[in-house]
Every structure is written in structure tokens, then in C-alpha cells.
Tab-separated table of C-alpha atoms in Angstrom:
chain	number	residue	atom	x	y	z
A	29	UNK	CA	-35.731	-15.749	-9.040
A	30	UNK	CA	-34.421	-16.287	-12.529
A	31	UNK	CA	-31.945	-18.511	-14.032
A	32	UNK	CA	-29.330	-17.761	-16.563
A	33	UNK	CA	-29.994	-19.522	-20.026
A	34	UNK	CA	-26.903	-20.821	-21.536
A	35	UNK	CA	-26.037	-22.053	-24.883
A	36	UNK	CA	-22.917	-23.359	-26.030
A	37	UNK	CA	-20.532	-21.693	-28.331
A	38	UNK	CA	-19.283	-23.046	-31.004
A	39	UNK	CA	-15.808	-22.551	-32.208
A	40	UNK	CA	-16.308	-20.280	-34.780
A	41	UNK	CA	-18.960	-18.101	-32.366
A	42	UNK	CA	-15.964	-18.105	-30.170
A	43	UNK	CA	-13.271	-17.239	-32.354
A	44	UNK	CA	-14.959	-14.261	-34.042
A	45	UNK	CA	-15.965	-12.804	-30.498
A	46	UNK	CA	-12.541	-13.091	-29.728
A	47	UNK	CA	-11.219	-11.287	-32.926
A	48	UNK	CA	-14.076	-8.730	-32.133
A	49	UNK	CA	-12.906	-8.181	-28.106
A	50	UNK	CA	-9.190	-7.695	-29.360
A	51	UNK	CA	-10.107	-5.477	-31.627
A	52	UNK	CA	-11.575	-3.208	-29.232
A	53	UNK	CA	-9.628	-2.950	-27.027
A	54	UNK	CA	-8.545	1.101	-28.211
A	55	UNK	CA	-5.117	0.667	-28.919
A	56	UNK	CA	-2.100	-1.979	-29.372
A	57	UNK	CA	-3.266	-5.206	-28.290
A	58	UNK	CA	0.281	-6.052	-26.405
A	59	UNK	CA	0.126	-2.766	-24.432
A	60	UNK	CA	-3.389	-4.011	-23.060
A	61	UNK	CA	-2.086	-7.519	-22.117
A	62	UNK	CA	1.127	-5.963	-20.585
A	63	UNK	CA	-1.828	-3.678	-18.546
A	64	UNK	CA	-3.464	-6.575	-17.753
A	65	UNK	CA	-0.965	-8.744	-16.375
A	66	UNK	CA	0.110	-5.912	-14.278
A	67	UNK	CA	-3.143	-5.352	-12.591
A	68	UNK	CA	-3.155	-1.729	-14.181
A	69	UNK	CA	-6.764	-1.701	-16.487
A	70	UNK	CA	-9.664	-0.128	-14.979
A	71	UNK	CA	-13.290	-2.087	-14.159
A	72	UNK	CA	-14.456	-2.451	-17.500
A	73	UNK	CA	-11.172	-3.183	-18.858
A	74	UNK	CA	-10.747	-5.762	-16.618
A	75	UNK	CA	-14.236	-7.651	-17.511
A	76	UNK	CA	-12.959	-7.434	-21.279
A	77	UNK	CA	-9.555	-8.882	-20.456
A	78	UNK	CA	-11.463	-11.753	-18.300
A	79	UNK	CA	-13.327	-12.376	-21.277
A	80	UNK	CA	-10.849	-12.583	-23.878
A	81	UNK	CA	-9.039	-14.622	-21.806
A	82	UNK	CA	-12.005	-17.855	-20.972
A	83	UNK	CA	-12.104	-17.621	-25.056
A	84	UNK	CA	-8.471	-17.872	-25.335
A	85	UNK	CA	-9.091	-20.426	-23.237
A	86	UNK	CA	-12.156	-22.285	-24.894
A	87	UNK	CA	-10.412	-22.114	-28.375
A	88	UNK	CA	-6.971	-23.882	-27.448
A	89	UNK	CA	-6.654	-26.837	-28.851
């Protein structure tokens, strides 16, 4: 069995995923998040929108 390797972001790693994720998203950003929070994005859609969200997350301050 393996184990994940982790590594901690830093806030600038994080921030420029982020920018990258929302910019990929096809389309207006506020129509995705509107998807979103309706439960109306497909699969992969979905694991984007979880991930932009834990950096959303990890960059509040």
C-alpha cells in the first residue's frame, strides 16, 4: 500500500492555482458558482468547484 506525499502550499502556490481553476472554468465565473450552489455541475465540475473552494478557504485571512 502507498501513502500520499503531501507538501504544504504556500500562499502564493495557492493563490495562483486558484486564479488558474477560475479561469477555467469555460465561461462566467458567477454562472458556475450559481451551478454550483444549486447542485447543477456535472462530476468533474464538481471536483473543480470542491477545489476552488478548500483554496478559497486556505487563502482567507
Amino acid at each position: 500500500m502507498t501513502a500520499p506525499i503531501l507538501r504544504r502550499l504556500t500562499e502564493d502556490e495557492a493563490t495562483s492555482e486558484l486564479r488558474a481553476l477560475e479561469a477555467s472554468v469555460g465561461g462566467s465565473l458567477e454562472d458556475f458558482e450559481e451551478r454550483a450552489h444549486a447542485y447543477e455541475l456535472n462530476d468533474e465540475e464538481a471536483g473543480l468547484w470542491e477545489r476552488i473552494s478548500e483554496l478559497r478557504w486556505l487563502i482567507q485571512k
